[in-house]
mmCIF file of C-alpha atoms in Angstrom:
data_model
loop_
_atom_site.group_PDB
_atom_site.id
_atom_site.type_symbol
_atom_site.label_atom_id
_atom_site.label_comp_id
_atom_site.label_asym_id
_atom_site.label_seq_id
_atom_site.Cartn_x
_atom_site.Cartn_y
_atom_site.Cartn_z
ATOM 1 C CA MET V 24 0.025 0.016 -0.029
ATOM 2 C CA ASP V 25 2.854 2.365 0.771
ATOM 3 C CA TRP V 26 3.926 2.014 -2.827
ATOM 4 C CA ILE V 27 0.579 2.530 -4.658
ATOM 5 C CA TRP V 28 -1.561 4.778 -2.463
ATOM 6 C CA GLN V 29 -0.973 7.819 -4.568
ATOM 7 C CA GLY V 30 -2.644 6.134 -7.441
ATOM 8 C CA PRO V 31 -1.980 6.182 -11.215
ATOM 9 C CA ASN V 32 0.463 8.551 -12.853
ATOM 10 C CA VAL V 33 2.338 9.122 -9.577
ATOM 11 C CA SER V 34 3.026 5.744 -7.810
ATOM 12 C CA LEU V 35 6.142 4.096 -9.070
ATOM 13 C CA PRO V 36 4.844 0.525 -9.456
ATOM 14 C CA LEU V 37 1.901 1.777 -11.537
ATOM 15 C CA LEU V 38 4.067 3.951 -13.654
ATOM 16 C CA LEU V 39 6.315 0.900 -14.328
ATOM 17 C CA ALA V 40 3.254 -1.348 -15.001
ATOM 18 C CA ASP V 41 2.125 1.213 -17.649
ATOM 19 C CA SER V 42 5.578 1.039 -19.204
ATOM 20 C CA GLY V 43 5.099 -2.734 -19.641
ATOM 21 C CA TYR V 44 6.831 -4.210 -16.592
ATOM 22 C CA ASP V 45 5.455 -7.167 -14.602
ATOM 23 C CA ILE V 46 5.145 -5.800 -11.069
ATOM 24 C CA TRP V 47 5.169 -7.827 -7.844
ATOM 25 C CA LEU V 48 4.466 -6.057 -4.467
ATOM 26 C CA ALA V 49 5.664 -7.738 -1.278
ATOM 27 C CA ASN V 50 4.347 -7.312 2.293
ATOM 28 C CA MET V 51 6.959 -7.511 4.991
ATOM 29 C CA ARG V 52 6.173 -9.880 7.939
ATOM 30 C CA GLY V 53 4.425 -8.098 10.835
ATOM 31 C CA THR V 54 2.225 -5.981 8.564
ATOM 32 C CA GLY V 55 -1.546 -6.353 8.548
ATOM 33 C CA PRO V 56 -1.724 -8.861 5.552
ATOM 34 C CA SER V 57 1.293 -10.847 6.746
ATOM 35 C CA MET V 58 0.426 -11.922 10.311
ATOM 36 C CA ARG V 59 -0.280 -15.607 9.791
ATOM 37 C CA HIS V 60 2.198 -18.326 10.838
ATOM 38 C CA LYS V 61 1.927 -22.171 10.618
ATOM 39 C CA THR V 62 2.455 -22.779 14.278
ATOM 40 C CA LEU V 63 2.682 -19.374 16.140
ATOM 41 C CA THR V 64 0.310 -16.559 16.963
ATOM 42 C CA PRO V 65 1.114 -12.870 17.609
ATOM 43 C CA ALA V 66 0.648 -13.741 21.286
ATOM 44 C CA ASP V 67 3.793 -15.791 21.190
ATOM 45 C CA SER V 68 7.095 -13.981 21.770
ATOM 46 C CA ALA V 69 8.737 -16.214 19.096
ATOM 47 C CA PHE V 70 6.401 -14.875 16.518
ATOM 48 C CA TRP V 71 8.179 -11.489 16.881
ATOM 49 C CA ASP V 72 11.686 -12.845 16.983
ATOM 50 C CA TYR V 73 12.976 -11.188 13.815
ATOM 51 C CA SER V 74 14.580 -8.014 12.475
ATOM 52 C CA PHE V 75 15.524 -6.800 9.048
ATOM 53 C CA HIS V 76 18.031 -9.596 8.939
ATOM 54 C CA GLU V 77 15.321 -12.269 8.770
ATOM 55 C CA LYS V 78 13.265 -10.205 6.411
ATOM 56 C CA GLY V 79 16.266 -10.262 4.084
ATOM 57 C CA ILE V 80 17.735 -13.687 4.229
ATOM 58 C CA TYR V 81 14.472 -15.558 4.544
ATOM 59 C CA ASP V 82 11.482 -13.362 3.368
ATOM 60 C CA MET V 83 13.099 -11.570 0.531
ATOM 61 C CA ALA V 84 15.014 -14.633 -0.567
ATOM 62 C CA SER V 85 11.759 -16.765 -0.739
ATOM 63 C CA SER V 86 9.972 -13.983 -2.501
ATOM 64 C CA VAL V 87 12.701 -13.754 -5.131
ATOM 65 C CA ASP V 88 12.636 -17.549 -5.681
ATOM 66 C CA TYR V 89 8.822 -17.642 -5.857
ATOM 67 C CA ILE V 90 8.681 -14.924 -8.483
ATOM 68 C CA LEU V 91 11.491 -16.405 -10.667
ATOM 69 C CA ASN V 92 9.848 -19.830 -10.453
ATOM 70 C CA PHE V 93 6.400 -18.516 -11.265
ATOM 71 C CA THR V 94 7.502 -16.307 -14.133
ATOM 72 C CA GLU V 95 10.209 -18.866 -15.368
ATOM 73 C CA SER V 96 12.648 -15.985 -15.411
ATOM 74 C CA SER V 97 16.361 -16.074 -14.509
ATOM 75 C CA LYS V 98 16.557 -12.555 -12.913
ATOM 76 C CA LEU V 99 14.383 -9.782 -11.594
ATOM 77 C CA THR V 100 14.685 -6.057 -10.642
ATOM 78 C CA TYR V 101 14.317 -5.151 -7.037
ATOM 79 C CA VAL V 102 13.115 -1.695 -5.821
ATOM 80 C CA GLY V 103 13.393 -1.015 -2.060
ATOM 81 C CA HIS V 104 12.793 1.962 0.135
ATOM 82 C CA SER V 105 14.194 2.391 3.639
ATOM 83 C CA GLN V 106 14.114 -1.003 5.428
ATOM 84 C CA GLY V 107 13.614 -2.630 2.038
ATOM 85 C CA THR V 108 17.092 -1.547 1.148
ATOM 86 C CA THR V 109 18.494 -2.889 4.487
ATOM 87 C CA ALA V 110 16.890 -6.244 3.951
ATOM 88 C CA GLY V 111 18.186 -6.372 0.381
ATOM 89 C CA LEU V 112 21.792 -5.724 1.480
ATOM 90 C CA ALA V 113 21.486 -8.350 4.179
ATOM 91 C CA LEU V 114 20.478 -10.825 1.606
ATOM 92 C CA THR V 115 23.018 -10.024 -1.117
ATOM 93 C CA SER V 116 25.934 -9.716 1.350
ATOM 94 C CA LEU V 117 25.252 -13.037 3.016
ATOM 95 C CA LYS V 118 23.600 -15.275 0.363
ATOM 96 C CA LEU V 119 25.846 -14.369 -2.519
ATOM 97 C CA GLU V 120 24.011 -16.499 -5.065
ATOM 98 C CA TYR V 121 21.151 -13.892 -4.963
ATOM 99 C CA ASN V 122 23.460 -11.326 -6.600
ATOM 100 C CA ASP V 123 23.002 -13.415 -9.732
ATOM 101 C CA LYS V 124 19.224 -13.475 -9.395
ATOM 102 C CA ILE V 125 18.779 -9.742 -9.368
ATOM 103 C CA ASN V 126 19.703 -7.737 -12.427
ATOM 104 C CA LEU V 127 19.321 -4.333 -10.710
ATOM 105 C CA MET V 128 18.593 -3.253 -7.115
ATOM 106 C CA VAL V 129 17.096 0.256 -6.905
ATOM 107 C CA MET V 130 17.740 1.779 -3.415
ATOM 108 C CA LEU V 131 15.606 4.638 -2.344
ATOM 109 C CA SER V 132 16.897 6.284 0.866
ATOM 110 C CA PRO V 133 19.130 3.289 1.894
ATOM 111 C CA ILE V 134 19.280 2.513 5.552
ATOM 112 C CA VAL V 135 22.699 1.031 6.161
ATOM 113 C CA TYR V 136 24.688 3.189 8.579
ATOM 114 C CA LEU V 137 22.727 5.339 11.064
ATOM 115 C CA GLU V 138 25.412 7.084 13.151
ATOM 116 C CA HIS V 139 24.430 10.513 11.762
ATOM 117 C CA MET V 140 20.691 10.212 11.700
ATOM 118 C CA ILE V 141 18.924 13.217 13.286
ATOM 119 C CA SER V 142 15.296 12.132 13.738
ATOM 120 C CA PRO V 143 14.191 13.294 17.205
ATOM 121 C CA ILE V 144 11.749 10.521 17.572
ATOM 122 C CA ILE V 145 14.405 7.857 16.795
ATOM 123 C CA LYS V 146 16.925 9.585 19.077
ATOM 124 C CA VAL V 147 14.456 9.190 22.019
ATOM 125 C CA LEU V 148 14.311 5.434 21.312
ATOM 126 C CA SER V 149 18.116 5.372 21.149
ATOM 127 C CA ASP V 150 18.797 7.498 24.183
ATOM 128 C CA TYR V 151 16.267 5.687 26.396
ATOM 129 C CA ARG V 152 16.653 2.161 24.916
ATOM 130 C CA SER V 153 17.440 0.473 28.244
ATOM 131 C CA ILE V 154 14.457 1.838 30.038
ATOM 132 C CA ILE V 155 12.015 1.209 27.150
ATOM 133 C CA THR V 156 13.420 -2.373 26.767
ATOM 134 C CA LEU V 157 12.885 -2.965 30.495
ATOM 135 C CA VAL V 158 9.286 -1.644 30.485
ATOM 136 C CA LEU V 159 8.442 -3.704 27.353
ATOM 137 C CA ASP V 160 9.957 -6.855 28.914
ATOM 138 C CA MET V 161 7.935 -6.357 32.023
ATOM 139 C CA LEU V 162 4.725 -5.960 30.073
ATOM 140 C CA ASP V 163 5.737 -8.944 27.868
ATOM 141 C CA ILE V 164 5.448 -6.893 24.699
ATOM 142 C CA HIS V 165 7.601 -8.234 21.813
ATOM 143 C CA GLY V 166 5.881 -6.596 18.844
ATOM 144 C CA LEU V 167 3.080 -4.144 17.931
ATOM 145 C CA GLU V 168 0.440 -5.385 15.604
ATOM 146 C CA ALA V 169 -1.143 -3.350 12.884
ATOM 147 C CA ALA V 170 -3.929 -1.466 14.685
ATOM 148 C CA SER V 171 -6.859 -0.574 12.473
ATOM 149 C CA ASN V 172 -8.183 1.680 15.312
ATOM 150 C CA VAL V 173 -5.057 3.667 15.265
ATOM 151 C CA ASN V 174 -5.150 4.092 11.478
ATOM 152 C CA ARG V 175 -8.830 5.101 11.596
ATOM 153 C CA LEU V 176 -8.021 7.651 14.379
ATOM 154 C CA ALA V 177 -5.236 9.051 12.220
ATOM 155 C CA GLU V 178 -7.638 9.318 9.268
ATOM 156 C CA VAL V 179 -10.076 11.376 11.373
ATOM 157 C CA ILE V 180 -7.436 13.602 13.061
ATOM 158 C CA CYS V 181 -5.270 14.125 9.946
ATOM 159 C CA ASN V 182 -7.825 14.519 7.114
ATOM 160 C CA GLU V 183 -8.047 17.720 5.135
ATOM 161 C CA ASP V 184 -11.034 18.946 7.138
ATOM 162 C CA SER V 185 -9.420 18.444 10.584
ATOM 163 C CA PRO V 186 -7.968 21.443 12.414
ATOM 164 C CA LEU V 187 -5.258 19.154 13.675
ATOM 165 C CA GLN V 188 -3.928 18.176 10.226
ATOM 166 C CA ASP V 189 -0.960 20.601 10.526
ATOM 167 C CA LEU V 190 0.003 19.052 13.762
ATOM 168 C CA CYS V 191 -0.029 15.586 12.066
ATOM 169 C CA ILE V 192 2.220 16.887 9.406
ATOM 170 C CA HIS V 193 4.595 18.318 12.015
ATOM 171 C CA VAL V 194 4.803 14.916 13.937
ATOM 172 C CA ILE V 195 5.564 13.188 10.587
ATOM 173 C CA GLY V 196 8.335 15.749 10.122
ATOM 174 C CA LEU V 197 9.845 14.975 13.492
ATOM 175 C CA PHE V 198 10.375 11.407 12.236
ATOM 176 C CA ALA V 199 11.230 11.849 8.533
ATOM 177 C CA GLY V 200 12.295 15.440 8.063
ATOM 178 C CA PHE V 201 10.189 18.553 7.493
ATOM 179 C CA ASP V 202 8.683 19.066 4.064
ATOM 180 C CA ALA V 203 5.129 20.320 4.415
ATOM 181 C CA ASP V 204 5.101 21.559 0.850
ATOM 182 C CA GLN V 205 5.233 18.065 -0.545
ATOM 183 C CA VAL V 206 2.374 16.709 1.545
ATOM 184 C CA ASP V 207 -0.759 16.181 -0.497
ATOM 185 C CA LYS V 208 -3.227 17.294 2.221
ATOM 186 C CA SER V 209 -6.190 15.860 0.278
ATOM 187 C CA LYS V 210 -4.478 12.390 0.300
ATOM 188 C CA LEU V 211 -2.900 12.321 3.750
ATOM 189 C CA ALA V 212 -5.671 10.397 5.335
ATOM 190 C CA VAL V 213 -5.240 7.715 2.611
ATOM 191 C CA PHE V 214 -1.600 7.344 3.435
ATOM 192 C CA LEU V 215 -2.341 7.068 7.228
ATOM 193 C CA SER V 216 -5.092 4.445 6.669
ATOM 194 C CA ASN V 217 -2.239 1.998 6.176
ATOM 195 C CA THR V 218 0.782 3.615 7.917
ATOM 196 C CA PRO V 219 1.987 2.992 10.595
ATOM 197 C CA ASN V 220 1.805 -0.833 10.487
ATOM 198 C CA GLY V 221 3.036 -3.745 12.459
ATOM 199 C CA VAL V 222 6.477 -3.952 13.832
ATOM 200 C CA SER V 223 8.653 -6.176 16.058
ATOM 201 C CA VAL V 224 10.463 -4.697 19.033
ATOM 202 C CA LYS V 225 13.610 -6.639 17.995
ATOM 203 C CA GLU V 226 13.729 -4.929 14.540
ATOM 204 C CA VAL V 227 13.294 -1.435 16.104
ATOM 205 C CA PHE V 228 16.126 -2.092 18.461
ATOM 206 C CA HIS V 229 18.351 -3.621 15.760
ATOM 207 C CA PHE V 230 18.194 -0.292 13.997
ATOM 208 C CA VAL V 231 18.787 1.518 17.279
ATOM 209 C CA GLN V 232 21.907 -0.583 17.838
ATOM 210 C CA GLU V 233 23.228 0.589 14.474
ATOM 211 C CA ILE V 234 22.994 4.221 15.719
ATOM 212 C CA SER V 235 25.059 3.553 18.868
ATOM 213 C CA SER V 236 27.554 1.152 17.283
ATOM 214 C CA GLY V 237 28.096 3.169 14.027
ATOM 215 C CA ALA V 238 28.270 -0.254 12.351
ATOM 216 C CA PHE V 239 26.162 -2.240 9.914
ATOM 217 C CA ARG V 240 26.049 -5.593 11.534
ATOM 218 C CA GLN V 241 23.812 -8.354 12.751
ATOM 219 C CA TYR V 242 21.723 -8.120 15.860
ATOM 220 C CA ASP V 243 23.667 -7.741 19.151
ATOM 221 C CA PHE V 244 22.294 -10.009 21.876
ATOM 222 C CA GLY V 245 23.604 -7.773 24.533
ATOM 223 C CA ASN V 246 26.622 -9.641 25.926
ATOM 224 C CA ALA V 247 29.684 -11.636 24.717
ATOM 225 C CA ALA V 248 28.266 -15.061 25.999
ATOM 226 C CA SER V 249 25.052 -14.622 24.053
ATOM 227 C CA ASN V 250 26.802 -13.427 20.929
ATOM 228 C CA LEU V 251 29.229 -16.324 21.123
ATOM 229 C CA LEU V 252 26.316 -18.697 21.333
ATOM 230 C CA HIS V 253 24.668 -17.315 18.302
ATOM 231 C CA TYR V 254 27.669 -16.282 16.123
ATOM 232 C CA GLY V 255 30.782 -17.880 17.579
ATOM 233 C CA THR V 256 32.145 -14.454 18.231
ATOM 234 C CA SER V 257 31.832 -11.983 21.151
ATOM 235 C CA GLU V 258 30.652 -9.225 18.799
ATOM 236 C CA PRO V 259 27.980 -9.620 16.174
ATOM 237 C CA PRO V 260 29.462 -9.981 12.609
ATOM 238 C CA SER V 261 29.151 -7.083 10.184
ATOM 239 C CA TYR V 262 27.504 -7.321 6.892
ATOM 240 C CA ASN V 263 30.302 -7.252 4.270
ATOM 241 C CA ILE V 264 29.212 -4.610 1.721
ATOM 242 C CA SER V 265 32.088 -5.424 -0.599
ATOM 243 C CA GLU V 266 30.446 -8.888 -1.219
ATOM 244 C CA VAL V 267 27.416 -7.169 -2.901
ATOM 245 C CA THR V 268 27.915 -7.432 -6.670
ATOM 246 C CA VAL V 269 24.424 -6.852 -7.935
ATOM 247 C CA PRO V 270 24.218 -3.633 -9.998
ATOM 248 C CA LEU V 271 22.849 -0.840 -7.770
ATOM 249 C CA ALA V 272 21.040 2.449 -8.364
ATOM 250 C CA VAL V 273 21.119 4.525 -5.241
ATOM 251 C CA TYR V 274 19.079 7.671 -4.458
ATOM 252 C CA TYR V 275 19.313 9.776 -1.316
ATOM 253 C CA ALA V 276 18.270 13.156 -0.063
ATOM 254 C CA LYS V 277 19.546 16.278 1.708
ATOM 255 C CA ASN V 278 16.735 16.531 4.296
ATOM 256 C CA ASP V 279 16.409 12.887 5.177
ATOM 257 C CA PHE V 280 16.397 12.618 9.001
ATOM 258 C CA LEU V 281 17.214 8.927 8.910
ATOM 259 C CA ALA V 282 19.492 8.302 5.948
ATOM 260 C CA SER V 283 22.010 11.132 6.258
ATOM 261 C CA ILE V 284 24.342 12.058 3.353
ATOM 262 C CA VAL V 285 27.365 11.156 5.349
ATOM 263 C CA ASP V 286 26.011 7.675 6.261
ATOM 264 C CA VAL V 287 24.917 6.888 2.661
ATOM 265 C CA GLU V 288 28.182 8.009 1.194
ATOM 266 C CA LYS V 289 30.081 5.872 3.735
ATOM 267 C CA PHE V 290 28.123 2.916 2.445
ATOM 268 C CA LEU V 291 28.751 3.909 -1.218
ATOM 269 C CA GLY V 292 32.371 3.989 -0.448
ATOM 270 C CA GLU V 293 32.503 0.394 0.631
ATOM 271 C CA LEU V 294 30.945 -1.040 -2.579
ATOM 272 C CA SER V 295 33.146 -3.211 -4.734
ATOM 273 C CA ARG V 296 31.706 -1.620 -7.971
ATOM 274 C CA ASP V 297 30.340 1.780 -8.768
ATOM 275 C CA PRO V 298 26.502 2.012 -8.868
ATOM 276 C CA VAL V 299 24.939 2.228 -12.270
ATOM 277 C CA ASP V 300 23.291 5.450 -11.030
ATOM 278 C CA ARG V 301 23.985 7.463 -7.857
ATOM 279 C CA TYR V 302 21.931 10.526 -7.304
ATOM 280 C CA LEU V 303 21.604 13.030 -4.451
ATOM 281 C CA ILE V 304 18.209 14.574 -5.066
ATOM 282 C CA GLU V 305 18.425 18.205 -6.089
ATOM 283 C CA TYR V 306 15.176 19.208 -4.300
ATOM 284 C CA ASP V 307 16.604 20.444 -0.986
ATOM 285 C CA TYR V 308 13.664 19.464 1.262
ATOM 286 C CA CYS V 309 13.164 15.851 0.186
ATOM 287 C CA ASN V 310 12.736 13.817 3.342
ATOM 288 C CA HIS V 311 12.650 10.076 4.214
ATOM 289 C CA LEU V 312 9.018 9.548 3.471
ATOM 290 C CA ASP V 313 8.992 11.756 0.303
ATOM 291 C CA PHE V 314 10.419 8.760 -1.563
ATOM 292 C CA VAL V 315 6.974 7.248 -1.445
ATOM 293 C CA SER V 316 4.674 10.164 -0.534
ATOM 294 C CA ALA V 317 5.803 13.500 -2.053
ATOM 295 C CA LYS V 318 3.173 14.864 -4.360
ATOM 296 C CA ASP V 319 5.897 15.805 -7.022
ATOM 297 C CA ILE V 320 8.054 12.710 -6.453
ATOM 298 C CA LYS V 321 7.519 11.648 -10.200
ATOM 299 C CA THR V 322 9.143 14.872 -11.424
ATOM 300 C CA PHE V 323 12.064 15.062 -9.110
ATOM 301 C CA LEU V 324 12.835 11.324 -8.743
ATOM 302 C CA TYR V 325 10.743 8.725 -10.444
ATOM 303 C CA ASP V 326 11.268 9.890 -14.023
ATOM 304 C CA ARG V 327 15.036 9.435 -13.478
ATOM 305 C CA VAL V 328 14.515 6.029 -11.756
ATOM 306 C CA MET V 329 12.373 4.805 -14.597
ATOM 307 C CA GLY V 330 14.905 5.984 -17.210
ATOM 308 C CA VAL V 331 17.631 3.942 -15.441
ATOM 309 C CA ILE V 332 15.391 0.794 -15.209
ATOM 310 C CA ARG V 333 14.478 1.136 -18.935
ATOM 311 C CA LYS V 334 18.175 1.397 -19.817
ATOM 312 C CA GLU V 335 19.460 -1.373 -17.594
ATOM 313 C CA VAL V 336 16.469 -3.721 -17.922
ATOM 314 C CA PRO V 337 14.545 -2.984 -21.196
ATOM 315 C CA VAL V 338 11.001 -4.405 -21.450
ATOM 316 C CA SER V 339 11.268 -7.582 -23.354
#
């Protein structure tokens, strides 16, 4: 839904479909449509025992294999935003055979290193991680399900006729970066009818660990003994970016409160090959959510992205 809520002539998947591409949309585990499990329920702590790591090496891997098997193709093009880029890098840096199954990975606002992120909301989570973790453990909370009541409330509070809509836009800015001019106020309630969605506590704190460590590495279980048990090393292993050989197209922004220019360019410097396209968006106020929500996103980004896809992967 995050990819297509803006509708025809704006949403990237619909634009690509109109250009002749076969489009598959994936739901990450933990979201409303992806809450079923063969043996577990959301009431079980094990249900929520995952982060972007599992989303990459298991979920994304199985999605790629399913699509290639169904279409009888040898390769596909992957487009990810935010955590979608993190999962993609986890997969292609650890399961190297998937570099040969993807002909192009388009990365919108890549979340790799987070040392220089400036989102006040995420900073609170980072600064008070120990206290928050303790409280959640005491309450036996391991994940937050998609809550339709929350989304319905957001629709009411943040719709175009609400006197509180500007406050909603400000709160979104505290998370992603302030860019009120690119918010389509007539459609904001549609966006919030699906966002936020379900999330595991472990994945949130895996990202928080990346802030404090300044590294891009697997989940830290909190002490040397636990890490030794899981990894055979006292520290969690890092994802080796130099192992990623799939062609990349990387797009980042100046006003992104999560994926800072410094952190994205650190990641770019570790690649073993130059991206086929690397673009710092010229529009100065593009924030983290603008990549899927800005009303003029087609003009200042998607036209370029589609041009690169058409060049690298022409419609057959």
